[in-house]
Coordinates of C-alpha atoms and ligand atoms in Angstrom, one line a residue:
X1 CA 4.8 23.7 22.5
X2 CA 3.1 23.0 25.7
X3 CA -1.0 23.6 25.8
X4 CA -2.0 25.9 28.5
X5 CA -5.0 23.8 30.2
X6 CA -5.8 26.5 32.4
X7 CA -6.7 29.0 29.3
X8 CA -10.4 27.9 28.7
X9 CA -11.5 27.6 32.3
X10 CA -9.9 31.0 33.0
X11 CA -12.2 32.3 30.3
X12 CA -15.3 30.7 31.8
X13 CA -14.0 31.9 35.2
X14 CA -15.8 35.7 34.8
X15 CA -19.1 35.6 36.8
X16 CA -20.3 38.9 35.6
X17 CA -20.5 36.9 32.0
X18 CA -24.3 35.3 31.7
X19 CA -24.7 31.6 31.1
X20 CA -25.4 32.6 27.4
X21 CA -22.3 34.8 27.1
X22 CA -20.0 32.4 29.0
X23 CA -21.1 29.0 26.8
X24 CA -21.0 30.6 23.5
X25 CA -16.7 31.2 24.4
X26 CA -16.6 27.3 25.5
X27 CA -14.8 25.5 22.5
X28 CA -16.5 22.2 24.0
X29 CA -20.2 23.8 22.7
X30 CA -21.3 21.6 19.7
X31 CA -22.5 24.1 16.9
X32 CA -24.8 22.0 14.9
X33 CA -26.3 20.1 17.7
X34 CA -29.4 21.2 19.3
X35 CA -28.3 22.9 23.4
X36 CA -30.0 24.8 25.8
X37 CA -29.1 28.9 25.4
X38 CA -27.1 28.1 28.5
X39 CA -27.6 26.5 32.0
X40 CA -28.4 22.8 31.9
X41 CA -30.4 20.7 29.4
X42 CA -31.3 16.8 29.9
X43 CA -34.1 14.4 28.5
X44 CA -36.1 15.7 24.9
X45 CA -39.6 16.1 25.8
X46 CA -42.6 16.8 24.0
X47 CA -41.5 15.6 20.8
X48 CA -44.4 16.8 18.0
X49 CA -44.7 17.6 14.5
X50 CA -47.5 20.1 14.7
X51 CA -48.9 22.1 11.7
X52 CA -45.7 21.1 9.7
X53 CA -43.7 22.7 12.5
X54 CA -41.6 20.4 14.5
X55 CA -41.2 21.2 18.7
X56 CA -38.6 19.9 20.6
X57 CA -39.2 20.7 24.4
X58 CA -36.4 19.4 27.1
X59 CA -35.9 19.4 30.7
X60 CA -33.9 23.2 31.1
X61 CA -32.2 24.7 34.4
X62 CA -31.9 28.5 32.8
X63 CA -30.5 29.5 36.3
X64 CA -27.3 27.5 36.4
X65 CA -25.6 24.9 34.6
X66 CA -26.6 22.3 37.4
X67 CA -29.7 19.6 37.1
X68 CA -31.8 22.0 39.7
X69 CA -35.8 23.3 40.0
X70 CA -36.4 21.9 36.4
X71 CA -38.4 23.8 33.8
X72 CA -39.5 23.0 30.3
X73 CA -37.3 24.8 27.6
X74 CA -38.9 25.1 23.8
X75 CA -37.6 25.4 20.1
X76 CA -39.1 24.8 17.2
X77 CA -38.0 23.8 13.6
X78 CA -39.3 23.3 10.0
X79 CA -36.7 21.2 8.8
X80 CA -35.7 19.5 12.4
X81 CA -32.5 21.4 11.7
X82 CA -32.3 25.2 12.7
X83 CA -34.0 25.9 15.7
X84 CA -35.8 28.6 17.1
X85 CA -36.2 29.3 20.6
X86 CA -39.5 29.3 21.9
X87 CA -40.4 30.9 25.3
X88 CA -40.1 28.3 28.4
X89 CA -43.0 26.4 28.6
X90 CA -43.0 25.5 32.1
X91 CA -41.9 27.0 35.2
X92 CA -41.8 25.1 38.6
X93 CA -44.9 26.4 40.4
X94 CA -44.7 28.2 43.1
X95 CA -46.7 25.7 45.3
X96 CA -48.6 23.0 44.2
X97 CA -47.2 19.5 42.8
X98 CA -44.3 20.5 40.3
X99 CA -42.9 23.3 43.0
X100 CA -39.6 20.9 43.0
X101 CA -39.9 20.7 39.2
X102 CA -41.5 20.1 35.9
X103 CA -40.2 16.7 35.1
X104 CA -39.9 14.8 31.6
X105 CA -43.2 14.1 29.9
X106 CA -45.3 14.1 26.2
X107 CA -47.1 16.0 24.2
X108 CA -50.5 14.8 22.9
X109 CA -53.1 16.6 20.8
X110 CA -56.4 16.1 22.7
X111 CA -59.1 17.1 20.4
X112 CA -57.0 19.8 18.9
X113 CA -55.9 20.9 21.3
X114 CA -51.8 20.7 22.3
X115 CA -51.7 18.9 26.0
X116 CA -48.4 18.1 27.8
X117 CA -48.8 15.5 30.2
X118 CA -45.5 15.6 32.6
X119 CA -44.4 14.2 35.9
X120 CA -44.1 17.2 38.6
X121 CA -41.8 17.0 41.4
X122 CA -42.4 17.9 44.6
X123 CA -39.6 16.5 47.4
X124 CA -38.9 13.6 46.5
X125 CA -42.0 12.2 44.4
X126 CA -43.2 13.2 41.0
X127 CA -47.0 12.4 40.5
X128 CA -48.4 12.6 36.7
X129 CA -49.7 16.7 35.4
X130 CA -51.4 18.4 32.9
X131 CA -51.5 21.7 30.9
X132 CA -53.1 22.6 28.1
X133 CA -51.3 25.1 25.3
X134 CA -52.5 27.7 23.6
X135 CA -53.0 27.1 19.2
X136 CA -49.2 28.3 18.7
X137 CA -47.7 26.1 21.8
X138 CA -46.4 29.2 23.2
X139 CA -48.3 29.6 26.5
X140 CA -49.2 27.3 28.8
X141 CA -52.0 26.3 31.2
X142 CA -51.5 24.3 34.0
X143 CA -54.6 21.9 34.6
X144 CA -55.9 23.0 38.5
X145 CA -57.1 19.3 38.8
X146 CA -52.8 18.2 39.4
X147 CA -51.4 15.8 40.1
X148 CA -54.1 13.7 38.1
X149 CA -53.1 10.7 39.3
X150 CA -52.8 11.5 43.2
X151 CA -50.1 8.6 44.1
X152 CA -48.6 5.4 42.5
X153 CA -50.4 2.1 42.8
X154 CA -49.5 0.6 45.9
X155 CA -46.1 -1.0 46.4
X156 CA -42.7 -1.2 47.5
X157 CA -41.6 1.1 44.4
X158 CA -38.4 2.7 43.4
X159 CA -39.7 5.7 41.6
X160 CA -43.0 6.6 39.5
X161 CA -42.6 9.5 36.9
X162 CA -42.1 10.1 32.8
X163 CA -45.2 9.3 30.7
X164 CA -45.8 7.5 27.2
X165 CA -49.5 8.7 26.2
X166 CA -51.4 7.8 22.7
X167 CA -55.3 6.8 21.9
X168 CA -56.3 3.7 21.5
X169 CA -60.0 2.7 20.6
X170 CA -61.2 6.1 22.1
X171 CA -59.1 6.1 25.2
X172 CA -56.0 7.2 26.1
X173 CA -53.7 5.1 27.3
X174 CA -50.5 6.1 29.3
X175 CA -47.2 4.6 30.7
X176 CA -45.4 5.5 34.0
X177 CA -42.1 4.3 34.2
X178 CA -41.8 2.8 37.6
X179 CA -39.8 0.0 39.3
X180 CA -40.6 -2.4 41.6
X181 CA -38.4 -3.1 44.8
X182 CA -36.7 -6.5 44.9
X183 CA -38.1 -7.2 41.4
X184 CA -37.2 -5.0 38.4
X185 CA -38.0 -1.5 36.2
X186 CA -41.7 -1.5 35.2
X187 CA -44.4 0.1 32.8
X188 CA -47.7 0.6 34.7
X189 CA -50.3 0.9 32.6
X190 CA -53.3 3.5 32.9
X191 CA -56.4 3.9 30.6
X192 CA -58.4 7.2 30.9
X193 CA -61.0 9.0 28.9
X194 CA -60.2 12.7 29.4
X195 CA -56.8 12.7 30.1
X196 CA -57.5 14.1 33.8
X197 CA -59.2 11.2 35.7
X198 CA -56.9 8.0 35.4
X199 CA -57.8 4.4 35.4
X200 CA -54.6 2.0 37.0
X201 CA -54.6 -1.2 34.7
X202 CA -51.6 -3.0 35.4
X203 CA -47.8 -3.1 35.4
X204 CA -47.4 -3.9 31.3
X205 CA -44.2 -5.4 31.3
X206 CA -41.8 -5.9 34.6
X207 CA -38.1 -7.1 34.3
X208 CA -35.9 -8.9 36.3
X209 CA -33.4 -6.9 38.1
X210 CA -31.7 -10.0 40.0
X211 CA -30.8 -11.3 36.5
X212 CA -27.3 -9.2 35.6
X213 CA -25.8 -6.6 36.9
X214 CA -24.8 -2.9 35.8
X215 CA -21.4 -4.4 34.2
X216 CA -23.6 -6.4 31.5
X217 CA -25.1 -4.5 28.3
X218 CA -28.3 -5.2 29.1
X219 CA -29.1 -5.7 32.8
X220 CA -32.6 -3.9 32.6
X221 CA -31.8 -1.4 35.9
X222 CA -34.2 -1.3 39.3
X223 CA -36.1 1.4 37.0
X224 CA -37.2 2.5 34.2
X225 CA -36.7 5.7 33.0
X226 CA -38.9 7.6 30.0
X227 CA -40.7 4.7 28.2
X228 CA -41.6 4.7 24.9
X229 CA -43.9 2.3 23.2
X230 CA -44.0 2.9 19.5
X231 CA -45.1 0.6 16.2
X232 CA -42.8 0.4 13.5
X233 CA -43.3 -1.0 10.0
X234 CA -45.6 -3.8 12.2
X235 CA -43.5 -4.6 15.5
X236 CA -43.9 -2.9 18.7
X237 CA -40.8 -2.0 20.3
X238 CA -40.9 -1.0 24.1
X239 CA -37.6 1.1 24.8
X240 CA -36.7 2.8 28.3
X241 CA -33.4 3.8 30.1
X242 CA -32.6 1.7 33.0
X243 CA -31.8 3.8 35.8
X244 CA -30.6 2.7 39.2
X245 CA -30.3 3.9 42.9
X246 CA -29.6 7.5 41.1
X247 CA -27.2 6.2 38.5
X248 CA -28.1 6.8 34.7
X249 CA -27.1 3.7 32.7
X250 CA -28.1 3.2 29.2
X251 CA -31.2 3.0 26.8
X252 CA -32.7 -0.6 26.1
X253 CA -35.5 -1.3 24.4
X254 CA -37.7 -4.5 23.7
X255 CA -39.0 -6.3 20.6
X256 CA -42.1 -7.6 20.6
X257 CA -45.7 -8.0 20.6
X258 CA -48.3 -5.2 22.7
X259 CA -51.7 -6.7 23.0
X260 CA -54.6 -6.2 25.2
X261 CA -52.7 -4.6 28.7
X262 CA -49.5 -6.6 28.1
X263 CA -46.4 -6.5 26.1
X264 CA -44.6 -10.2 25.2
X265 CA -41.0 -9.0 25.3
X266 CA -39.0 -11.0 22.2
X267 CA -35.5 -9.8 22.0
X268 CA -33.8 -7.1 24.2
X269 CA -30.9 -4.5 22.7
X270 CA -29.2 -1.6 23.6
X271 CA -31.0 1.7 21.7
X272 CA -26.9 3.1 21.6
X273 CA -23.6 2.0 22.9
X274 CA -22.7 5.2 24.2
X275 CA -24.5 3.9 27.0
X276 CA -25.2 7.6 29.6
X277 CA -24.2 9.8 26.2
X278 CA -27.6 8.4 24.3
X279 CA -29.9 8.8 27.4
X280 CA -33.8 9.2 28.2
X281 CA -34.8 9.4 24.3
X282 CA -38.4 10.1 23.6
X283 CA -39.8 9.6 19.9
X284 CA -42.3 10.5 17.8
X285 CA -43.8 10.1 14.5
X286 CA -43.9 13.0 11.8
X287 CA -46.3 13.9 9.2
X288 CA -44.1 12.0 6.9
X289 CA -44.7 8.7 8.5
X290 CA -41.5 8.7 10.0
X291 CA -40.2 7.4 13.8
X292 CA -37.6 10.7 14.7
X293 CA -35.7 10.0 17.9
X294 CA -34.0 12.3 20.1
X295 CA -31.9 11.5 23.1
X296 CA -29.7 13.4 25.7
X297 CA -25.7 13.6 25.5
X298 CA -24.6 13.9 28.9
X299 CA -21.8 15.4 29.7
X300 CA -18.3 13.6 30.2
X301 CA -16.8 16.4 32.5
X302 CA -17.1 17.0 36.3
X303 CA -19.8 19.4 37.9
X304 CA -17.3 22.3 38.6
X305 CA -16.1 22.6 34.9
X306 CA -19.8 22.2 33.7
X307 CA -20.9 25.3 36.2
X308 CA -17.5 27.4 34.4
X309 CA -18.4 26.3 31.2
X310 CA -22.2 27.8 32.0
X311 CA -23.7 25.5 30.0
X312 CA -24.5 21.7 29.9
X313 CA -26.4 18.7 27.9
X314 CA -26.3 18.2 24.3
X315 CA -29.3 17.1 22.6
X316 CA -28.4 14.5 19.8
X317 CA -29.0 15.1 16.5
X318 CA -32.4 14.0 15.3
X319 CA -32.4 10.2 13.9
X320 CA -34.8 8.3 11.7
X321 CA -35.4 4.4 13.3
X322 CA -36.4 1.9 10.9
X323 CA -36.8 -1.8 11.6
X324 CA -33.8 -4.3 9.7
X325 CA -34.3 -7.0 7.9
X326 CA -33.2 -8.7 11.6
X327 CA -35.7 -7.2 13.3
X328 CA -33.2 -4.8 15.3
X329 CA -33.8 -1.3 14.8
X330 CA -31.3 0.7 12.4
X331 CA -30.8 4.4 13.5
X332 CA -29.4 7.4 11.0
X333 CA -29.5 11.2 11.5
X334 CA -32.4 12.6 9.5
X335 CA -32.0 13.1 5.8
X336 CA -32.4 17.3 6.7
X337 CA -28.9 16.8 8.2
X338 CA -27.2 17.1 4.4
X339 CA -28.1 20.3 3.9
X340 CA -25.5 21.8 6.7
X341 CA -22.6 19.9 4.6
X342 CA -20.1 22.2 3.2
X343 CA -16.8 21.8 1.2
X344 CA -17.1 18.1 0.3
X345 CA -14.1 16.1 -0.1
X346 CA -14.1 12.4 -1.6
X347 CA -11.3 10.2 -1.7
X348 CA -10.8 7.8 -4.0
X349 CA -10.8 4.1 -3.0
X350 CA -7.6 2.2 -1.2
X351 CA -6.3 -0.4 0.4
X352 CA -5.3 0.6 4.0
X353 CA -2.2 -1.9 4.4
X354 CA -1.8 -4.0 7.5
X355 CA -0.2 -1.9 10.1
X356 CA 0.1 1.4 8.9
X357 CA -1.9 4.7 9.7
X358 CA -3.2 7.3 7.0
X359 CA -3.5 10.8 8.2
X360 CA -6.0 12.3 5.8
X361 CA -4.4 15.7 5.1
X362 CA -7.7 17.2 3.6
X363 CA -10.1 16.2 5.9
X364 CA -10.1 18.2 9.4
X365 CA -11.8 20.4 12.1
X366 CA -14.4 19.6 14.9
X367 CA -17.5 20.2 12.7
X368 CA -17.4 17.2 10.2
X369 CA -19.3 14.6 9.0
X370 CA -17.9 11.9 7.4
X371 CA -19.3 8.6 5.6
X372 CA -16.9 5.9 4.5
X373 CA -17.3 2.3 3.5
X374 CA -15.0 -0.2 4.6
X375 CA -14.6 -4.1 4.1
X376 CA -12.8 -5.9 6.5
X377 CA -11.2 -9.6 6.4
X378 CA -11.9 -12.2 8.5
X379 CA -9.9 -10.7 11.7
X380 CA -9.3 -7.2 10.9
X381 CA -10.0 -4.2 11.9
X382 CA -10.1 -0.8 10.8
X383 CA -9.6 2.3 13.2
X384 CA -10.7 5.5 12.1
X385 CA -9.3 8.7 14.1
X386 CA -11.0 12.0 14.6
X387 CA -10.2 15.4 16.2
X388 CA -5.7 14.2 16.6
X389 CA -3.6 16.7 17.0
X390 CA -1.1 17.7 15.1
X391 CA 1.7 15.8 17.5
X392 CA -1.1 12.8 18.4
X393 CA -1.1 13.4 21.9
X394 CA -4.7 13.8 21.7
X395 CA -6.6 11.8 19.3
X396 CA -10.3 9.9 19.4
X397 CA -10.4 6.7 18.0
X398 CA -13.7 4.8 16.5
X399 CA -12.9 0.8 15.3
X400 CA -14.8 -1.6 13.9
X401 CA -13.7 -5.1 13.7
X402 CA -14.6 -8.5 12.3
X403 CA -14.3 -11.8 14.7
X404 CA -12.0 -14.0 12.5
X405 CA -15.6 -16.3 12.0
X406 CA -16.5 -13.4 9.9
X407 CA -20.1 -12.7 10.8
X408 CA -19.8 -10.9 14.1
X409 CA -18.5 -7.7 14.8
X410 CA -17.6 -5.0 17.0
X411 CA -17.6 -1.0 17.1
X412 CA -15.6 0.2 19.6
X413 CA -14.8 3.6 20.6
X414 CA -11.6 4.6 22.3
X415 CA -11.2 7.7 24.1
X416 CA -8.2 7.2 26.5
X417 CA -6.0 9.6 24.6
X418 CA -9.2 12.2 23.4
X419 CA -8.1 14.5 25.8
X420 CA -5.0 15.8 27.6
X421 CA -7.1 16.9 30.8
X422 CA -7.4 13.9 33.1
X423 CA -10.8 14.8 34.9
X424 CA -12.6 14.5 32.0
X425 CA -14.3 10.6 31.6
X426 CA -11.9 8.1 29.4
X427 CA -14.1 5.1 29.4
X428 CA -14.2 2.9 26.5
X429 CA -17.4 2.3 24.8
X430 CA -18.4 -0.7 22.5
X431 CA -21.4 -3.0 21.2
X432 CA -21.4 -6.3 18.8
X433 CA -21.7 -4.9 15.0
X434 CA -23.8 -7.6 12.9
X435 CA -21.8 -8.0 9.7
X436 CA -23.2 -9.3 6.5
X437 CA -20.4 -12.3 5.2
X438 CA -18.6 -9.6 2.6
X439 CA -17.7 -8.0 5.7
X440 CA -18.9 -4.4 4.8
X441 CA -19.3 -1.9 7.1
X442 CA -21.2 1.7 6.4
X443 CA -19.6 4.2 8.8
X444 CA -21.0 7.6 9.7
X445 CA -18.9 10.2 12.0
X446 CA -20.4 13.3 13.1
X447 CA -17.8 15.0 14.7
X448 CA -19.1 18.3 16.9
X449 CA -16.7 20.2 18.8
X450 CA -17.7 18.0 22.1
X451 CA -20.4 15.9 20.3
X452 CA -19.9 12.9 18.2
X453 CA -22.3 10.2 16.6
X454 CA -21.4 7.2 15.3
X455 CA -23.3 4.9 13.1
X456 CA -22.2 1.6 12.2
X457 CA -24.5 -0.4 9.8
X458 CA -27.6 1.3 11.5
X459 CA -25.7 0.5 15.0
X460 CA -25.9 4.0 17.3
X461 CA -22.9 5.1 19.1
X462 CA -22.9 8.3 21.1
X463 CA -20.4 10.4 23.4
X464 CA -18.8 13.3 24.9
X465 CA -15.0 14.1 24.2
X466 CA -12.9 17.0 25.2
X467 CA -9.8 17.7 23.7
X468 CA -7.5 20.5 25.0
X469 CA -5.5 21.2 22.0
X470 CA -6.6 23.8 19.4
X471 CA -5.1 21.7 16.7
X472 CA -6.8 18.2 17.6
X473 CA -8.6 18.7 14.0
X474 CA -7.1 16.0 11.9
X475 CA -8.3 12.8 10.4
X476 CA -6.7 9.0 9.8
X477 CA -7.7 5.8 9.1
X478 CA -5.3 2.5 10.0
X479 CA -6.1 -0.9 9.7
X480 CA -4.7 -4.3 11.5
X481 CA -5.3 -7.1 8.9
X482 CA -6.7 -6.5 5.3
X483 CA -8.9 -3.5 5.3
X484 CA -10.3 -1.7 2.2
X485 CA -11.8 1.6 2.6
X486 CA -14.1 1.6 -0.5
X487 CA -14.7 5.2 -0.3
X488 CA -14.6 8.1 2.0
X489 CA -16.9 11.2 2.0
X490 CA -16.5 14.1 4.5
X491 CA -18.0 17.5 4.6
X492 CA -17.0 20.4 6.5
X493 CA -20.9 21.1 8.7
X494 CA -21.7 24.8 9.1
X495 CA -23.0 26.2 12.5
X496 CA -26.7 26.7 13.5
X497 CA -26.1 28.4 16.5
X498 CA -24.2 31.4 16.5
X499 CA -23.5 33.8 19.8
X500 CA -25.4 34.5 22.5
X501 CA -29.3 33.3 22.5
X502 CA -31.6 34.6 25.6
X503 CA -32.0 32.2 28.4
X504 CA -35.7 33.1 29.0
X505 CA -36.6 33.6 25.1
Ligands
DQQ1 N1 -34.8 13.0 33.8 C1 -36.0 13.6 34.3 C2 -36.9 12.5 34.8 C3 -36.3 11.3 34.1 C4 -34.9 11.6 34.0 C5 -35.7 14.7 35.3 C6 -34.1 10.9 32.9 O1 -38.2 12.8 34.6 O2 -36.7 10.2 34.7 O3 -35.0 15.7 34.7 O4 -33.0 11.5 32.6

């Protein structure tokens, strides 16, 4: 049987559909994973647990699936699970500084009460804004004192906008991401005492853009896009996305030390190997005392099939960041995320012999989440496939091997045979996986129509895939080398979003 490709976008095709109606028919639409009602959706912003209610606000285009006249969409959540959509927070004003947009920002809680501190766009600059929320977070005041900061500090820069804001010794203190020309991405530093009238301290960190290139995993970009300084159990960590000349790269953040108006940088990572597909995330703590992260999924498809599709972004799922025992954070989707699993199937243990590929015939769809241990031999690998059709013409494949030294690693995702339509992005993705000497590794696939996360001994790995073929459901596991797949858990995840939801809630 041959696969019609032109079937979906024929569906898409109808104009008098809305957004809504037209990305609820799009079998790329994750159904567990936070999106916009339709339209376009990029960074998280805003991120709070308020009152025990959690708020996720992100950078929304409700008018067209296209990255346009940015506004501030809303849900909220008790359980960081199922979402409810609040009404848009903020709309491009009319004049003023945020005409061009309401850019990615935070939300603080200044005396009580819920301020968002944002970057609004006007031509080609975004300068730093405030409004102020009503008790519920549902309306919003813009602050007729914007832009409070009225330009960037002086300099050859390559951008200024997206704010990191907390209190410190009664102050606040805030973070532009900025970059300086010739130089590298930067963190200016500002101290203020009522969130309105700013004080420029310094640049906190700078990096070296001549040292690398865009090829490496961890050249630090000419900018740095949404920086986040958090403490976690005791070490500060400094993490950004390092954009350049328009290009979105990949998240990075810094160990170290932040004291005084500086940061000592120790060791640099990569947040996620999915590079683009894990971008801009913002964080925050919860009443729990834990660090939730969110970050945006872009998409892997052109601009024309994202404006058919009327929808576009996937927010990732919410993760929990620790600190490991070597010092590198480890990343895992909140606890909460258990309580969508349905229809459990566990497979007893097995050797996967050298060579040979196991189709799991019980395991399969595009809403899954599945958790297997696996030890690998010096020199082995193990490959675990997700979403293959039934004649493999399509199939997604996530590996993790062992260097034949035994304590290095590597997850790898391959994604040139994931789908049948070639316009949709290919590219392999991979990072080094630390391995302990036993050569265990604790995998975790969440597979979500479009959507998947990988984690890989607390290693992050997101992307976008598209597969064409209803039937790219089913499951495997191979191996090259001795591989033992020391158990296998998968669960069938229900949906949270169902049909239609109103673009201006
Ligand atoms: N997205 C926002 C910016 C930010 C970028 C604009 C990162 O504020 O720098 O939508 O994806």
């Amino acid at each position: 049987m041959t696969h019609d490709l032109t079937l979906p976008r024929a569906r898409h095709q109808d104009a008098r559909r809305s957004l809504a109606e037209r990305a609820v028919l799009d079998p790329h639409r994750p159904r567990f994973h936070f999106t916009a009602p339709g339209g376009w959706l990029n960074d998280p912003n805003g991120l709070a647990h308020w009152n025990g209610v959690y708020h996720l606000f992100y950078q929304y285009n409700p008018l067209a699936a296209a990255h346009h006249r940015i506004h501030w969409g809303h849900a909220t959540s008790r359980d960081l699970i199922n979402w409810t959509d609040e009404p848009v927070a903020l709309v491009p004003g009319t004049d003023g500084p945020d005409r061009d947009g309401c850019w990615s920002g935070v939300l603080v809680d200044d005396g009580g009460t819920p301020t968002l501190v944002y970057s609004g766009r006007h031509g080609e600059r975004e300068l730093p804004c405030v409004a102020t929320g009503s008790p519920d977070l549902r309306s919003w005041h813009k602050d007729p004192a914007n832009p409070v900061i009225a330009a960037p500090p002086e300099g050859d820069l390559t951008a200024f906008r997206d704010h990191c804001v907390w209190r410190e010794n009664g102050k606040w203190r805030q973070l532009v991401g900025s970059g300086i020309r010739g130089v590298g991405g930067t963190a200016f530093l500002y101290e203020s005492e009522d969130l309105r009238g700013w004080r420029y301290v310094g640049p906190l960190l700078t990096g070296d853009a001549s040292t690398g290139t865009a090829a490496d995993l961890d050249w630090t970009g000419t900018m740095w896009e949404c920086v986040d300084l958090f403490r976690i159990d005791g070490a500060d960590i400094l993490a950004f996305s390092a954009w350049d000349e328009g290009a979105t790269h990949y998240p990075l953040y810094w160990t170290g030390q932040y004291e005084g108006d500086t940061f000592t940088p120790r060791e640099l990572h990569r947040l996620d190997y999915g590079q683009r597909y894990f971008y801009a995330p913002q964080s925050t703590r919860d009443a729990l005392g834990r660090r939730i992260m969110f970050g945006w999924l872009q998409e892997g498809r052109d601009e024309d099939a994202m404006a058919e599709a009327g929808w576009c972004g996937v927010m990732s799922l919410p993760r929990v960041v620790t600190l490991g025992a070597d010092g590198r954070l480890v990343q895992a989707p909140v606890p909460e995320l258990a309580r969508l699993r349905r229809e459990a199937v566990h497979t007893a243990a097995f050797v996967v012999t050298d060579g040979t590929y196991v189709r799991l015939d019980d395991v399969a769809g595009d809403q899954l989440d599945i958790e297997t241990t696996l030890r690998l031999a010096p020199g082995a690998a193990a490959r675990l496939v997700v979403r293959e059709s039934v004649d493999g013409s399509e199939r997604t494949v996530i590996e993790v091997s062992r260097a034949a030294d035994s304590t290095t690693g590597t997850l790898r995702l391959h994604r040139e045979a994931s789908s049948l339509d070639p316009s949709v992005d290919s590219e392999p993705r991979y990072g080094e996986l630390p391995l302990n000497g036993d050569g265990a590794v604790d995998l975790r696939v969440l597979v979500d129509h479009s959507a998947l996360e990988i984690f890989a001994n607390g290693l992050a790995l997101a992307a976008r895939i598209y597969p064409t073929r209803p039937d790219a459901l089913g499951v495997g596991i191979a191996a090259v080398g001795a591989v033992a797949m020391e158990r296998l858990d998968a669960w069938q995840m229900t949906a949270v979003f169902d049909g239609p939801r109103p673009l201006w809630p």
